[in-house]
Every structure is written in C-alpha cells, then in structure tokens.
Amino acid sequence: MKLYPLFADLSHRAVLVVGGGAVAERKVAALLGAQAQVTVNAPTLTPQLRRWVGEGRVAHRADAFQEGWLDRVWLVVAATSDREMNTLVATLAGLRRIFVNVVDDAALSSFHVPAVVDRAPLMIAISSGGEAPMLARLLRERLETLLDHSLGALATLAARLRHRIRARLPDMAVRRQFYETLFTGQVATLLRRGQPKQALHAAEQALASVPSAPTGAVVLVGAGPGDPGLLTLRALRALNEADVILHDRLVSAEVLELARRDAERIEVGKQAGNHHTTQDGIHALLLEHARAGRRVVRLKGGDPFVFGRGGEELEFLRAHGIPYEVVPGITAAVACAAYAGIPLTHREHAQSVRFVTAHCRSSLDTLDWVALARERQTLAVYMGVGELAALQARLIEHGRAATTPFALIENGSRAGQRVVTGTLANLHERASAHAVASPALLILGEVAALAQSLAWFGQPPLGATVHDIRRVAANRRHVILPPAPADLLSAIHRG
Ligand code: SAH
C-alpha cells in the first residue's frame, strides 16, 4: 500500500479522540501541539488528560459515544482498547468521509500518524504504511541524531528574512545560492551555538553584501563507475548545488537520482560510432549555461581526466573566461579491479599498471606494443570490447605470454556486474562466447588470476571452476546478488 503524505493544519479545528488511556493521551499531546480543539470521549481519563481538561485545553465527554458528534469534527482518533468500539467509530467516520486513525490498526485507519522528527516549523514525517513500523522508528532515531535541534531556529530565521531576501535577490538562481550559504555557513553555526541574535545579524550582513547578479561556473565532476556509494562528498555537494547537469550516457541513473530535484539534466551521451552531441556541441552548451549565470555540473563517468576529454573542456572554458573546478572520480580501472577482487599491483606479480584505451583500429596503431607486452605489469584497457581480437594478436606478437590471465569486467560496480576470465590465448573467444558488451574493462596481467579467489561482489567470475566458485561463496561477506543455485549451475555450464 502506498500512502499519500500530507501535513494537516488543525489549528482551532475540532478533533475527537475516543479513549482516555495512555495511548489516547499521547495522541492528544500531539494534537495539542498542532493547536487542535480536542474533545476526549471516555468514562475515565489519565491524570494528565484530567489536568488538560482542568486547564480548559481539552473538552471531556464522559457519556457513551454518540454518532452525531462526528458531524462537527475534522478528524477522529479511535484509541480505546475495545476493538469493536474502534471498528464502530471507524465505520461511522468512514460513512461521513471523515478521516479516522485507529491506533495500531492500519487496516481500519484512513489516515496514519507518521513517526516524526520535530524541528518545527520543519517537520520530517516517516511512514512505512503500517508495514514496518520498527524500521520507520529506527530511521527516525537516525535522523534525530543527524539533524541538529537548531534547524527549527534556522527555518524561523529564514522565514523572517524571506521577503527581504526576495526583494533584494529577485533572480531565482542567486537566491538559491544565497539560501545555501545561509543554511550551511556561519549563520547556521551561530544558531547551533545558541546565538540567535548574532545569527540574525550575520544573515542581514550577508544579504546586504551579496552580489545580486548571478555568476555562472562549471564544475567538472567524476561520477565514478556507477555505484553511487563511490561518489566523493564533493561530487555529491556539486550535484546538490547544480542548476544544470550535462552528463554522459555512462553516468548511472542512481547517481543522477542524487542530484538536486529541479536541476535540469541534459544527456550529452557519446557512444562509440554514435555521437549524440559533438564535442563542439558540448562546449557550446557549457558556455551557454555558464554565461546565463547557472551553476553547471559537467558530469562524466569515472574520472573526468581519464579518457574523458575533461582536459579539452577545461581548455575551452579557460579560453572563454568561465570559472571552473574539477572533482576527481573513481576511474573504471580502479573500480572494476576493486569490485572484481583484482589488486592492480602486487608485490609478486605486477610492479606497474598502465591505463590504455583501444577504442578503434587507428588508436591501436599509435600504441607502444613492445612496452605493453612487457611482463610484470598490469594493463587496464578502456573501450576495448570491439578490438579484443586485434589486441590479443598484437600482444602475443610482441611477446606477451599467451597464458597471461585476463579478466573482463562488464558493468563494474553495478547491479549487473559480470566478470569473464581466461588467458590471453582465448580472450576474444571467451568475450564473444559470453557476449561481453560495453561498458566493459579489460584487466590483463598475472593479477587478473586473483579474481578467482578474491571476488566478493555480484556473481562469481565466469570461467571459474566449481571448486573456485565454492571457495568464493564461502569467503564472501558482502553479497549484493546472492547466487541462486540455478545461477551457479548455469555459471558453471557457461564457464
Ligand atoms: N572517464 C572514464 C572512462 C571513459 S571511457 C573513467 O575514468 O572511467 C569509457 C570506458 O570506460 C568504457 O568503454 C569502459 O571500458 C570503461 N568503463 C566505464 N565505466 C565502466 C564500468 N562501470 N564497468 C566497466 N567498464 C567501465
């Protein structure tokens, strides 16, 4: 069941609570917090409820529940320990289309009361739709510790300055930037320290000195290989501050999901042989948005400076006087190696690692094959899926042993990660047999053999023996996609 969340304004609105015990008392306390006009219907009340009645904050009806009372209330809470009574109240409320909450009975309730993190006027409500209340509660506890109590004061301060901020900074983008510095900078710190006067003063000063015209800039951000957990904190911040995001096709949906909701997302995907947007087109877009005063995030898979043409984009920005920053990302070679259990260097097997790209025949011609074929080094080959046959032939031709192990990692760090292993002699054959497709990265070198024993993420490597698979299964702690017996069998057949 998926519920529709809403926050109700109950101030000076009549609400009926049926029941006078401890649970009813909790409900009444929350309702009084929202300034509702509460009537409690129960023969006896808890001492606290009696006190509230005595103070005139709550009305009390000790007589038997009467259907007609429902006609003058906005909401009803049934909090008796008598299930029949609760059912009756819920049914009668339903007939009148009045929202009713039956305590601890999701099925009878037409509204649920969420777990709340209260930083009034800021409220965070958490609901599991009645399915997993313990989880909702746990989440609330986490949020309670995460969110400072001064947040409420921050919201109040922002409300107080809102009209002045609007008048001083009519441009939306500038206003948003100002609010962000307000919420994360010195003003927030002063409030955390319990100095509201100084905080207000600092906010007023900031408002007086902020330039009212927008200043555009570009942040070149590495999005990593796909798993959003591999983003840097800086990348996350840039994504949260962006007005426009120009992203490659390679950037995962999960990463884009973390960006500011109303940031404009433009895919400028480039695929081998199928360039949606030319590099010149990307440059033009960067310029256009930055000159309009927007904060542009140029989001690239992996690291922007590793086979990402990030350098060319910076040169262009520099030539046009657009300010920029660069946030590095985890490049595919590093991520794929980690997620396949392959150390790129190893004291016994590899003293160096080379990042190579092999995206087309002509790029292969420019490579130094003698150097690449040397032993005791690891090759990490980007964009090479189409050129594996040529790669295999040239490396063997230049003296690399045909028995050198390889691992091809497809969709590294993502839910569908596949690792195909073998030796240089059967590289092309095994890749075609398993129809390895882009994005995939080739790791070639003695270290690649370690995937058999050190793999920990996703399915076991294809190419492993039954014995290897058992050993990997026994070792793994962190199972993202636990291999079902059927998968294991098919992996053995395929491998
Ligand atoms: N700047 C990127 C590389 C761009 S080139 C980086 O630093 O990672 C694109 C190539 O990167 C792909 O063809 C593939 O070889 C590799 N690649 C990127 N993401 C990958 C992933 N999740 N799994 C496997 N290979 C990946």
Tab-separated table of C-alpha atoms in Angstrom, residues 8-18 27-41 49 52-53 56-61 69-77:
chain	number	residue	atom	x	y	z
A	8	ALA	CA	-2.773	18.931	8.141
A	9	ASP	CA	-3.447	22.379	9.596
A	10	LEU	CA	-5.576	21.556	12.638
A	11	SER	CA	-5.273	24.826	14.496
A	12	HIS	CA	-8.649	25.710	16.043
A	13	ARG	CA	-10.253	22.760	14.260
A	14	ALA	CA	-12.298	20.227	16.201
A	15	VAL	CA	-10.861	16.739	16.629
A	16	LEU	CA	-12.447	13.876	18.533
A	17	VAL	CA	-10.358	11.357	20.432
A	18	VAL	CA	-12.275	8.303	21.612
A	27	LYS	CA	-2.371	11.379	20.598
A	28	VAL	CA	-3.910	14.317	22.441
A	29	ALA	CA	-0.451	15.713	23.266
A	30	ALA	CA	0.473	15.748	19.550
A	31	LEU	CA	-2.880	17.262	18.604
A	32	LEU	CA	-2.481	19.999	21.219
A	33	GLY	CA	0.955	20.693	19.754
A	34	ALA	CA	-0.835	21.466	16.482
A	35	GLN	CA	-3.336	23.638	18.405
A	36	ALA	CA	-6.290	21.422	17.592
A	37	GLN	CA	-9.540	21.777	19.546
A	38	VAL	CA	-9.614	18.372	21.165
A	39	THR	CA	-12.583	16.596	22.693
A	40	VAL	CA	-11.854	13.366	24.537
A	41	ASN	CA	-14.609	10.820	24.892
A	49	LEU	CA	-5.683	14.213	30.430
A	52	TRP	CA	-5.606	19.327	30.497
A	53	VAL	CA	-9.373	19.186	30.956
A	56	GLY	CA	-9.587	24.100	29.713
A	57	ARG	CA	-7.233	22.884	26.976
A	58	VAL	CA	-9.254	19.731	26.284
A	59	ALA	CA	-13.032	19.162	26.378
A	60	HIS	CA	-14.273	15.991	28.034
A	61	ARG	CA	-17.362	13.859	27.308
A	69	TRP	CA	-20.509	14.177	17.390
A	70	LEU	CA	-18.744	13.137	14.213
A	71	ASP	CA	-20.645	15.752	12.251
A	72	ARG	CA	-18.704	18.627	13.729
A	73	VAL	CA	-15.132	17.293	13.660
A	74	TRP	CA	-12.353	17.253	11.038
A	75	LEU	CA	-10.588	14.170	12.269
A	76	VAL	CA	-11.248	11.271	14.608
A	77	VAL	CA	-8.829	9.150	16.563
